[in-house]
PDB file of C-alpha atoms in Angstrom:
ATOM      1  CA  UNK M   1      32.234 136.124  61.933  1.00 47.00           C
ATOM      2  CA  UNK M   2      28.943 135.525  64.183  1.00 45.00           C
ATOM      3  CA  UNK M   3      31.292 137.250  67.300  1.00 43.00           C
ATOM      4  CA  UNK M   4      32.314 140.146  65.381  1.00 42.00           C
ATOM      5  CA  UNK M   5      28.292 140.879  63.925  1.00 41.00           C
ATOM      6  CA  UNK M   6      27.078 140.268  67.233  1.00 41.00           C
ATOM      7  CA  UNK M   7      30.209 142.878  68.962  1.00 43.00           C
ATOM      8  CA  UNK M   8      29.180 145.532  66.072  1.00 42.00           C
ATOM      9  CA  UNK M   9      25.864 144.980  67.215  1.00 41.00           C
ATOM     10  CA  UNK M  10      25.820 145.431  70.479  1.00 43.00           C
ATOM     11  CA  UNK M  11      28.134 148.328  70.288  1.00 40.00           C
ATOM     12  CA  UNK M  12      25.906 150.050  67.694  1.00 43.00           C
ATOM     13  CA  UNK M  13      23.032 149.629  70.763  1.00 43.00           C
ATOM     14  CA  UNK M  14      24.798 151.110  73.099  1.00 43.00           C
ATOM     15  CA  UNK M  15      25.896 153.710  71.437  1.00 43.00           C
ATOM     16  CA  UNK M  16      22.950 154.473  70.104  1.00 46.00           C
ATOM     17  CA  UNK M  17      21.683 154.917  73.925  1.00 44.00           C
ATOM     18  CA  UNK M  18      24.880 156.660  76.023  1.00 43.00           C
ATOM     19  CA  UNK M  19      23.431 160.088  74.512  1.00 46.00           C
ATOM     20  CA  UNK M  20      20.106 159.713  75.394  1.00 51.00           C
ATOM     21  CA  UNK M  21      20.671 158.852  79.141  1.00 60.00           C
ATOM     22  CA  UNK M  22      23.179 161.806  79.357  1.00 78.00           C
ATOM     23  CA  UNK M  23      21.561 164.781  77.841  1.00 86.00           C
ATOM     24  CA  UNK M  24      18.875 166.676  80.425  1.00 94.00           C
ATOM     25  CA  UNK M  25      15.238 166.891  79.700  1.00 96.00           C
ATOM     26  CA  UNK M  26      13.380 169.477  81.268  1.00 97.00           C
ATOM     27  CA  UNK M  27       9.906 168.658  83.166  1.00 97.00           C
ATOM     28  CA  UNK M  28       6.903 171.026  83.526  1.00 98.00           C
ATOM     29  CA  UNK M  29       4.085 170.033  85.755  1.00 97.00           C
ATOM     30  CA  UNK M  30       1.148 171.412  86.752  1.00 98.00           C
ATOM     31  CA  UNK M  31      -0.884 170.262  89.474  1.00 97.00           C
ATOM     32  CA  UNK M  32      -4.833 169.979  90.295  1.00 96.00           C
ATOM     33  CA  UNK M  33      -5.850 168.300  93.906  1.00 94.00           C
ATOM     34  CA  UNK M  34      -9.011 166.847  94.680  1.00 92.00           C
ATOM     35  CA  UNK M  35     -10.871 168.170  97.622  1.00 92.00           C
ATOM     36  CA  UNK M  36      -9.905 166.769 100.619  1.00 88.00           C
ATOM     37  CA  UNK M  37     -12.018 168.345 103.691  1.00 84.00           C
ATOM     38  CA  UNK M  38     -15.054 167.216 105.291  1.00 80.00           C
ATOM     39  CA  UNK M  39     -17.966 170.020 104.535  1.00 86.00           C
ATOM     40  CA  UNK M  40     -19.492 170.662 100.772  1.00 89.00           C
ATOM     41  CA  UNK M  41     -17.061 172.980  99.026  1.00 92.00           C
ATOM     42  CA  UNK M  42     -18.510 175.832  97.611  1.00 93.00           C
ATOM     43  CA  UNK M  43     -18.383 176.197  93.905  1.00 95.00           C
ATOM     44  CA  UNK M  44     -15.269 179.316  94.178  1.00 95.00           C
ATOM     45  CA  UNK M  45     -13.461 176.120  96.305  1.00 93.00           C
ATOM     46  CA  UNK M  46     -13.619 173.667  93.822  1.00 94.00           C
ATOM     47  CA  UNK M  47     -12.686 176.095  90.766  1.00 95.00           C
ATOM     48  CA  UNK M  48      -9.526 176.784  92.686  1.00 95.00           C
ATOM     49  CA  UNK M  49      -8.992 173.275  93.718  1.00 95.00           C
ATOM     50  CA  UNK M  50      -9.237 172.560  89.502  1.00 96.00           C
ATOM     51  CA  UNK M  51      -7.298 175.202  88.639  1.00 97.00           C
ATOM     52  CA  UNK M  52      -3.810 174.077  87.371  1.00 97.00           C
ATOM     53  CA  UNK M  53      -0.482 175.856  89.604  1.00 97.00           C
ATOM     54  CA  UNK M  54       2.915 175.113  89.518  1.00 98.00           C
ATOM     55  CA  UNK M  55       3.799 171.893  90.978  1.00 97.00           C
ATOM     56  CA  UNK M  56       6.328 171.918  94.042  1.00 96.00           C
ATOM     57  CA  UNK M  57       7.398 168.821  96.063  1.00 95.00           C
ATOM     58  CA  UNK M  58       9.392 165.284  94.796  1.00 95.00           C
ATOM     59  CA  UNK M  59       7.712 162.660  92.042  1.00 95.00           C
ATOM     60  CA  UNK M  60       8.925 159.495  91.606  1.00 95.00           C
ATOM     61  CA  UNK M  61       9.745 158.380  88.266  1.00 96.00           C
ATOM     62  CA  UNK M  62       9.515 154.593  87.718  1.00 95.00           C
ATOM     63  CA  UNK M  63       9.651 152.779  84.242  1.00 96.00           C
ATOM     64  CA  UNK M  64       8.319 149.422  86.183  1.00 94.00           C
ATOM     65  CA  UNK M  65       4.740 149.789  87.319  1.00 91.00           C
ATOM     66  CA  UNK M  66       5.482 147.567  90.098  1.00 90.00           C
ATOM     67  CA  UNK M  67       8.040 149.949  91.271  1.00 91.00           C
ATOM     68  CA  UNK M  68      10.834 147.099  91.422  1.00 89.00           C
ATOM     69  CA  UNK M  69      13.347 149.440  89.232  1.00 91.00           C
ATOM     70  CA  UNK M  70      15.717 151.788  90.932  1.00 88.00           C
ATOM     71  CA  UNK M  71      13.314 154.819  90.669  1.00 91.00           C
ATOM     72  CA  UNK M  72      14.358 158.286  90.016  1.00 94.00           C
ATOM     73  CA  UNK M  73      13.427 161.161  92.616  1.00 95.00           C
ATOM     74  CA  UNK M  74      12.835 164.570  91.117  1.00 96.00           C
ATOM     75  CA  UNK M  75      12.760 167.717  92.870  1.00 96.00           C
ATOM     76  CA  UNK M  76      10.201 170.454  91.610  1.00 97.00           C
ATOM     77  CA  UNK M  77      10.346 173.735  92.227  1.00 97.00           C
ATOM     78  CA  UNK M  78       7.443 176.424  90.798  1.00 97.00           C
ATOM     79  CA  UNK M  79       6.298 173.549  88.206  1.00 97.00           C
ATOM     80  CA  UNK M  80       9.745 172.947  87.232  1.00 98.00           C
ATOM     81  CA  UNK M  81      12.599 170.636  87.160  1.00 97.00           C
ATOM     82  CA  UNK M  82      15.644 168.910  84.996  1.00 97.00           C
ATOM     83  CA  UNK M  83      16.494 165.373  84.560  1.00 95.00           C
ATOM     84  CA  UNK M  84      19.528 163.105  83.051  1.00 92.00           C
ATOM     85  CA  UNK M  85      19.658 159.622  83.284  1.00 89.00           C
ATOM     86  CA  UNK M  86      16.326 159.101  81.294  1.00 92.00           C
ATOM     87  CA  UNK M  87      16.567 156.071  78.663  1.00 92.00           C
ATOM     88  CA  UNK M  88      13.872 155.546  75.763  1.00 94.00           C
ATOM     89  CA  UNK M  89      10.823 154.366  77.080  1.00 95.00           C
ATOM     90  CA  UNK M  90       7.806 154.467  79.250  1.00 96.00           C
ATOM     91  CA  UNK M  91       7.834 156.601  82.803  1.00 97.00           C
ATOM     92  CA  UNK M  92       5.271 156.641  85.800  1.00 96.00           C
ATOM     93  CA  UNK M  93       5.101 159.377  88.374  1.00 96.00           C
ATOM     94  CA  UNK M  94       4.075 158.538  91.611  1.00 94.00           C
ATOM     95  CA  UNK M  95       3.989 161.445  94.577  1.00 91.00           C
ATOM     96  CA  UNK M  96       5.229 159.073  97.405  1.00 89.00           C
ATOM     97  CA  UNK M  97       8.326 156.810  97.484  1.00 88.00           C
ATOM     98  CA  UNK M  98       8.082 153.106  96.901  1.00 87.00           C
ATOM     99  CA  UNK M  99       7.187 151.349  99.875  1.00 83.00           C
ATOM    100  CA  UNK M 100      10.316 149.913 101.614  1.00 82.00           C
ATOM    101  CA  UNK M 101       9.883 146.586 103.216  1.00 80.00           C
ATOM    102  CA  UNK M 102      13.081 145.862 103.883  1.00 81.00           C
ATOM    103  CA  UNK M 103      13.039 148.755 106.058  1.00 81.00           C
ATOM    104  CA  UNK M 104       9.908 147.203 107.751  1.00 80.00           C
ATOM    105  CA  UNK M 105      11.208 144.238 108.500  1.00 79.00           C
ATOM    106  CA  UNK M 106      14.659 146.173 109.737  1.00 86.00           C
ATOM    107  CA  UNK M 107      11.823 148.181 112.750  1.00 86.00           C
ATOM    108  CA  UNK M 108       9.249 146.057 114.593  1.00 85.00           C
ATOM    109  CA  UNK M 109       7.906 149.002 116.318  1.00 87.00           C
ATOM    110  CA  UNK M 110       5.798 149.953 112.541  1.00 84.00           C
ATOM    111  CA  UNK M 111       2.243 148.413 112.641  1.00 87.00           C
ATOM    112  CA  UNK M 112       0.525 146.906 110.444  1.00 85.00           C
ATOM    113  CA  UNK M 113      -1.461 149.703 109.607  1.00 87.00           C
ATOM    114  CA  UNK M 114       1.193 151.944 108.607  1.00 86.00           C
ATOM    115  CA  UNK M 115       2.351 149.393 106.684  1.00 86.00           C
ATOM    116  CA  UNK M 116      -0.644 149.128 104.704  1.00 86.00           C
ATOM    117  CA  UNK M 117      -0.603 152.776 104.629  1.00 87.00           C
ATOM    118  CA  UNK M 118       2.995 153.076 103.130  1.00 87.00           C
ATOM    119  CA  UNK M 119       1.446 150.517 100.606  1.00 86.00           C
ATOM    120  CA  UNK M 120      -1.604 152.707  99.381  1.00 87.00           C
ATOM    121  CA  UNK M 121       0.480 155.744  99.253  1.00 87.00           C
ATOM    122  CA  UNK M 122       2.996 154.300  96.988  1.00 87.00           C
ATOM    123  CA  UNK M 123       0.758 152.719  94.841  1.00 88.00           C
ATOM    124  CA  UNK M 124      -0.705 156.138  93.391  1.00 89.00           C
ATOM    125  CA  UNK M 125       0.111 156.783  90.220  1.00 93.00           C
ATOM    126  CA  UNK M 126      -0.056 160.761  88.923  1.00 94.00           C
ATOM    127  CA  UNK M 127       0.428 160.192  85.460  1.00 94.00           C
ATOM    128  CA  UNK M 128       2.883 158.980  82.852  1.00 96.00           C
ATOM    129  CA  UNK M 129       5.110 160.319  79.837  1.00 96.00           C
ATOM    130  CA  UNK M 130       7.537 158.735  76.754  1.00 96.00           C
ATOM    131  CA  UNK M 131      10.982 159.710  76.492  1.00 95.00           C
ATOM    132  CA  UNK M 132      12.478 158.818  72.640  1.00 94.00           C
ATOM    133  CA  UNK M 133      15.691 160.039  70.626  1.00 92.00           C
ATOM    134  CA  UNK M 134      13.377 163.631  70.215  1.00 93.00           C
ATOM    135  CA  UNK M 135      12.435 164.199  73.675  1.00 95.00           C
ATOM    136  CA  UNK M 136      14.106 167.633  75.335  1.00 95.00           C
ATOM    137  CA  UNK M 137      10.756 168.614  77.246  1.00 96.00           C
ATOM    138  CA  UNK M 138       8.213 166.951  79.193  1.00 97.00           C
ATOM    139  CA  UNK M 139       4.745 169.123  80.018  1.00 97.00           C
ATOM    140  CA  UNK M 140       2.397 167.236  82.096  1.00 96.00           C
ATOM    141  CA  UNK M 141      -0.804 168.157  84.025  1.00 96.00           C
ATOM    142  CA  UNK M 142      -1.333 166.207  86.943  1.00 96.00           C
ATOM    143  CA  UNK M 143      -4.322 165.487  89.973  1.00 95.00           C
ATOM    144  CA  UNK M 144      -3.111 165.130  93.166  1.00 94.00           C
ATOM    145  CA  UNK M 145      -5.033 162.231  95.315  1.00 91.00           C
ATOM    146  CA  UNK M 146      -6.121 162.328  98.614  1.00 89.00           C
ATOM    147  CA  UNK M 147      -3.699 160.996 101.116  1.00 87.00           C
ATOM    148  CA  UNK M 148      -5.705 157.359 101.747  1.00 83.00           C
ATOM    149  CA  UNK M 149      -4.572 156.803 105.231  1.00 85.00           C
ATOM    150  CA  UNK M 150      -5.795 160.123 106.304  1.00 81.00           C
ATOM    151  CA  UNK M 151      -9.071 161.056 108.544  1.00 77.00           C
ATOM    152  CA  UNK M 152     -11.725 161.571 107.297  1.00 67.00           C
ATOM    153  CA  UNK M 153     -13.065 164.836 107.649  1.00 61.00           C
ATOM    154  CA  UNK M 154     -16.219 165.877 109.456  1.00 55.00           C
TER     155      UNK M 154
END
């Protein structure tokens, strides 16, 4: 009797899941960036640079803040995109992928400072959603970073 509650149960869990992972929920993202360059911007500069556009390029989606899941990689194109896969729960976007040590350890020509710099870079968080039962769209304004391991600008 205790098998066969804890086999419906189970069952009835997954099932209740399988559906959510496999439909496709569509992702709108807009994108501000901070101002990156040396000189004072001008006021016209930094109303553009704060003005939300379409978001084009790859976020990572992570459910671990840590970044020790598997990861998804989305592709946007013109502020858009479509993902399947998604379970209930919690998701971070990041603009860089995860820091790979393993492939560090793999090359001993990468210095420590690119290290470090794969580090900072994957460590920047752009925002974060919920996915539940309901979810079919995801709209999300996001500020892009400066790159941390750049130069600084004169």
């Amino acid at each position: 009797m205790k098998n066969t509650l804890l086999f419906t149960l189970t069952l009835f869990i997954f099932s209740c899941k399988v559906p959510l992972a496999k439909r496709t929920i569509k992702l709108n993202i807009q994108s501000t960036s901070e101002y990156c360059e040396g000189a004072k911007p001008t006021e016209e500069i930094l109303a553009d640079y704060n003005t939300p556009k379409p978001y084009t390029g790859s976020i990572y989606l992570h459910q671990d803040p840590d970044r020790n899941d598997a990861g998804i990689a989305v592709i946007f194109s013109n502020g858009k995109a479509e993902v399947s896969g998604l379970v209930e729960g919690d998701y971070l976007m990041f603009e860089y992928p995860k820091a790979d040590f393993e492939k560090f350890k793999q090359n001993p020509t990468i210095s420590a400072d690119q290290i470090h710099c794969a580090v900072l870079r994957s460590q920047q968080m752009l925002g974060d959603f919920s996915v539940n039962e309901k979810t079919k769209e995801v709209t999300q304004q996001i500020k892009l970073a400066c790159d941390p391991c750049s130069e600084p600008k004169p």
